[in-house]
Amino acid sequence: MRYAYYPGCSLHSTGSEFDLSLRAVSPRLGLELEEVEGWICCGSTPAHSVSGLLALALPVANLSLVERMRREEVVVPCASCFRRLKAGHHETTESPEVMERVNAVVEPPYQGTVEIRHPLEILSAPEMLRRISTLATKDLSHLRVACYYGCLLTRPPEVMRFDRHEYPMSMDTVLRAAGITTLEWNSKTMCCGAAFSLTETEIVYKLTADILEEARAAGANASAVACPLCHANLDTRQSEIEERLERTFGLPAFYFTQLLGLAMGIPAGRLGIGKHLVDAGGLLPPEPEPLMEAASVVVCRECDLPTRGGGNRE
Amino acid sequence: MNRAVTTERITPNSGFAKAILGESGVDVNLCYQCGKCAAGCPVAYVMDYPPAQLIHAARLGLEDLVLSSKTIWLCAACETCTTRCPQDVDIAKVMDAAKILGVARGYRPALGEVRAFHKAALANVRRFGRMWEAGMIVSLKLRTRRFTKDLDLGKRMLRKGKLRLFPTLRGARRAARVFSRVEKAEEEREST
Ligand code: SF4
Ligand code: SF4
């Protein structure tokens, strides 16, 4: 299945391992992602705090690019982009008046035809779950994962139409299909403070500490996320929180796509796991022994099989 | 908890409630004060008025109180309140509308740094089309004059390749066009 793909700003920078790991697992699952040419920022929280029109125009400008590609569905992994693109589509298609106002500033005009999909929505379809179970051959039974969905993936439900909004299960279902244990716990959709990371950092410390505390109490040894803002707070800020509370969490945060990749036997390096600040070393499966002399081995990016040197690496 | 004390004349269905409706499409008069929004709000503990009080104040037309409150700038836009409100009041949208009206009517944002972040981020997107985090952080520091905050973290993120040293310009022209058209459309709307 071929989809348009909107990575958004974070997946090209602070959350690049989400992009990397999604691209690594997609071909194996039969998903082809075609990046939207010339996409721009969705505006995120700053836009909707400053101008109602801008907050719709930025995401809709991207949806109109998807229409130009003649794609009907666009995959959006970042929870914040997902929320904003959904808002853009929802508000314009609900009201002809809003559509007109937005299309007066967007080019080419949006026709309202694009379906915005989160990877979790695609992967939690029954057919995909079966495929995941067949492909996931690595033993990750030592993991106890708290799936953390955050705010924006499911809220508000009339707009997002995605999973159960108070107690979502899609990420749990996907990871369980890959043979990973996920836990029942209470903070799946609690807010981590997200956009306050750079300004009201104290709020982030408190909210994120509560989430880490809950995950630990449920017996987790790792968390899984689907949002680069959640990841930034759970992973990047964790050591600061530990210092303040004089308490160790040592709870590595993975993107769910990274865990899927590990379960499928994709090496940690190709999933960007080394980019995290909280060390996940102890939880990773052992890397396979090299099959041939290291110097002459080139791993094919498509199929991951080692080929003799000189192969096409792109 | 703070109590909204006022000597102003209080009128239901106030002009201010209408202004909020105009900006956001949300009718605060629908609120029946169940308090659910305040109960679930993760940042209510630092707000000067919990969401339910703020909505009521807006309904009563207490413009000064609402527009100079910390609450509207402390809202994390998590939309728990919006999701749970039995009266379908989109509280998160009211928070945004109040920020926008406050700035338009010359109120000083109670949390200048949050406003500075929004401005720095949007200026960055307008210029580069896609957010260039490193550049945005530098310009935020110039605006807020807090140069040492998160310095260590920034260094660690650079080392991990999580911050790009240079911006891309792909999409820059499209973004700039959207921004300037929005600006024009809003000016026209204000003058009518
Ligand atoms: S949840 Fe809705 S009805 Fe209840 S107090 Fe808040 S705004 Fe009013
Ligand atoms: S959207 Fe804002 S006001 Fe509503 S619950 Fe979240 S932080 Fe509180």
mmCIF file of C-alpha atoms in Angstrom, chain A residues 114-239:
data_model
loop_
_atom_site.group_PDB
_atom_site.id
_atom_site.type_symbol
_atom_site.label_atom_id
_atom_site.label_comp_id
_atom_site.label_asym_id
_atom_site.label_seq_id
_atom_site.Cartn_x
_atom_site.Cartn_y
_atom_site.Cartn_z
ATOM 1 C CA VAL A 114 -7.519 13.665 2.148
ATOM 2 C CA GLU A 115 -7.700 11.039 4.849
ATOM 3 C CA ILE A 116 -5.191 11.592 7.637
ATOM 4 C CA ARG A 117 -3.876 8.382 9.118
ATOM 5 C CA HIS A 118 -1.666 7.654 12.072
ATOM 6 C CA PRO A 119 0.722 4.710 11.640
ATOM 7 C CA LEU A 120 -0.858 3.092 14.722
ATOM 8 C CA GLU A 121 -4.217 3.129 13.006
ATOM 9 C CA ILE A 122 -2.782 1.340 9.974
ATOM 10 C CA LEU A 123 -0.727 -1.135 11.973
ATOM 11 C CA SER A 124 -3.520 -2.110 14.342
ATOM 12 C CA ALA A 125 -5.741 -3.414 11.523
ATOM 13 C CA PRO A 126 -6.249 -7.205 11.918
ATOM 14 C CA GLU A 127 -4.420 -8.086 8.681
ATOM 15 C CA MET A 128 -1.391 -6.016 9.745
ATOM 16 C CA LEU A 129 -1.340 -7.534 13.217
ATOM 17 C CA ARG A 130 -1.074 -10.968 11.635
ATOM 18 C CA ARG A 131 1.794 -9.783 9.482
ATOM 19 C CA ILE A 132 3.553 -8.265 12.487
ATOM 20 C CA SER A 133 3.278 -11.547 14.416
ATOM 21 C CA THR A 134 4.898 -13.461 11.565
ATOM 22 C CA LEU A 135 7.713 -10.973 11.137
ATOM 23 C CA ALA A 136 8.513 -10.471 14.800
ATOM 24 C CA THR A 137 10.930 -13.265 15.486
ATOM 25 C CA LYS A 138 13.215 -11.758 18.126
ATOM 26 C CA ASP A 139 12.550 -12.619 21.715
ATOM 27 C CA LEU A 140 11.761 -9.444 23.644
ATOM 28 C CA SER A 141 9.916 -11.149 26.467
ATOM 29 C CA HIS A 142 12.050 -9.364 29.066
ATOM 30 C CA LEU A 143 10.366 -6.054 28.213
ATOM 31 C CA ARG A 144 7.534 -4.648 30.338
ATOM 32 C CA VAL A 145 6.316 -1.696 28.343
ATOM 33 C CA ALA A 146 4.046 1.130 29.457
ATOM 34 C CA CYS A 147 2.448 2.490 26.275
ATOM 35 C CA TYR A 148 2.144 6.237 26.640
ATOM 36 C CA TYR A 149 -0.220 7.843 24.114
ATOM 37 C CA GLY A 150 -0.160 11.405 25.404
ATOM 38 C CA CYS A 151 -2.818 14.037 24.771
ATOM 39 C CA LEU A 152 -3.116 14.756 21.142
ATOM 40 C CA LEU A 153 -3.396 11.367 19.493
ATOM 41 C CA THR A 154 -6.946 10.799 20.705
ATOM 42 C CA ARG A 155 -8.302 14.197 21.708
ATOM 43 C CA PRO A 156 -10.813 15.534 21.006
ATOM 44 C CA PRO A 157 -12.501 12.310 19.876
ATOM 45 C CA GLU A 158 -15.009 13.895 17.437
ATOM 46 C CA VAL A 159 -12.106 15.255 15.418
ATOM 47 C CA MET A 160 -9.485 12.557 15.867
ATOM 48 C CA ARG A 161 -11.774 9.534 15.535
ATOM 49 C CA PHE A 162 -8.935 7.416 16.706
ATOM 50 C CA ASP A 163 -8.979 4.655 19.285
ATOM 51 C CA ARG A 164 -10.649 4.983 22.704
ATOM 52 C CA HIS A 165 -9.891 8.447 23.949
ATOM 53 C CA GLU A 166 -9.575 7.850 27.685
ATOM 54 C CA TYR A 167 -7.934 4.442 27.538
ATOM 55 C CA PRO A 168 -6.538 3.764 24.066
ATOM 56 C CA MET A 169 -5.264 0.318 23.112
ATOM 57 C CA SER A 170 -3.886 0.521 19.553
ATOM 58 C CA MET A 171 -0.223 0.761 20.566
ATOM 59 C CA ASP A 172 -0.658 -2.051 23.080
ATOM 60 C CA THR A 173 -2.276 -4.239 20.419
ATOM 61 C CA VAL A 174 0.506 -3.599 17.917
ATOM 62 C CA LEU A 175 3.307 -4.290 20.380
ATOM 63 C CA ARG A 176 1.568 -7.338 21.809
ATOM 64 C CA ALA A 177 1.300 -8.733 18.269
ATOM 65 C CA ALA A 178 5.093 -8.408 18.158
ATOM 66 C CA GLY A 179 5.394 -10.518 21.295
ATOM 67 C CA ILE A 180 6.092 -7.619 23.637
ATOM 68 C CA THR A 181 4.379 -7.411 27.014
ATOM 69 C CA THR A 182 2.544 -4.139 27.567
ATOM 70 C CA LEU A 183 1.028 -3.089 30.859
ATOM 71 C CA GLU A 184 -2.293 -1.810 32.122
ATOM 72 C CA TRP A 185 -1.652 1.518 33.778
ATOM 73 C CA ASN A 186 -3.327 4.800 34.528
ATOM 74 C CA SER A 187 -1.368 7.505 32.752
ATOM 75 C CA LYS A 188 -1.772 6.528 29.106
ATOM 76 C CA THR A 189 -3.313 9.842 28.134
ATOM 77 C CA MET A 190 -2.043 12.161 30.856
ATOM 78 C CA CYS A 191 -0.365 15.320 29.608
ATOM 79 C CA CYS A 192 3.454 15.567 29.828
ATOM 80 C CA GLY A 193 3.472 19.357 29.506
ATOM 81 C CA ALA A 194 4.577 19.088 25.878
ATOM 82 C CA ALA A 195 5.014 22.551 24.468
ATOM 83 C CA PHE A 196 6.157 24.032 27.790
ATOM 84 C CA SER A 197 9.450 22.178 27.579
ATOM 85 C CA LEU A 198 11.370 25.326 26.692
ATOM 86 C CA THR A 199 9.423 27.887 28.710
ATOM 87 C CA GLU A 200 7.572 26.638 31.796
ATOM 88 C CA THR A 201 9.954 23.749 32.338
ATOM 89 C CA GLU A 202 8.844 23.330 35.983
ATOM 90 C CA ILE A 203 5.443 22.170 34.752
ATOM 91 C CA VAL A 204 7.094 19.609 32.504
ATOM 92 C CA TYR A 205 9.189 18.315 35.400
ATOM 93 C CA LYS A 206 6.104 17.779 37.540
ATOM 94 C CA LEU A 207 3.840 16.233 34.910
ATOM 95 C CA THR A 208 6.543 14.037 33.422
ATOM 96 C CA ALA A 209 7.699 12.892 36.855
ATOM 97 C CA ASP A 210 4.124 11.798 37.611
ATOM 98 C CA ILE A 211 4.030 9.764 34.411
ATOM 99 C CA LEU A 212 7.412 8.130 35.050
ATOM 100 C CA GLU A 213 6.344 7.370 38.592
ATOM 101 C CA GLU A 214 3.120 5.712 37.410
ATOM 102 C CA ALA A 215 4.928 3.663 34.783
ATOM 103 C CA ARG A 216 7.409 2.419 37.355
ATOM 104 C CA ALA A 217 4.648 1.630 39.811
ATOM 105 C CA ALA A 218 2.952 -0.491 37.154
ATOM 106 C CA GLY A 219 6.175 -2.461 36.830
ATOM 107 C CA ALA A 220 7.441 -1.048 33.545
ATOM 108 C CA ASN A 221 11.074 -1.280 32.488
ATOM 109 C CA ALA A 222 10.501 0.836 29.378
ATOM 110 C CA SER A 223 7.924 3.150 27.870
ATOM 111 C CA ALA A 224 6.706 3.377 24.299
ATOM 112 C CA VAL A 225 5.555 6.627 22.697
ATOM 113 C CA ALA A 226 4.163 7.914 19.416
ATOM 114 C CA CYS A 227 4.969 11.584 19.751
ATOM 115 C CA PRO A 228 8.274 13.459 19.527
ATOM 116 C CA LEU A 229 7.162 15.959 22.174
ATOM 117 C CA CYS A 230 6.326 13.166 24.606
ATOM 118 C CA HIS A 231 9.663 11.584 23.820
ATOM 119 C CA ALA A 232 11.543 14.817 24.398
ATOM 120 C CA ASN A 233 10.015 15.090 27.867
ATOM 121 C CA LEU A 234 10.152 11.420 28.874
ATOM 122 C CA ASP A 235 13.659 10.793 27.565
ATOM 123 C CA THR A 236 15.512 14.079 27.235
ATOM 124 C CA ARG A 237 14.331 15.587 30.519
ATOM 125 C CA GLN A 238 14.478 12.386 32.556
ATOM 126 C CA SER A 239 17.933 12.841 34.074
#
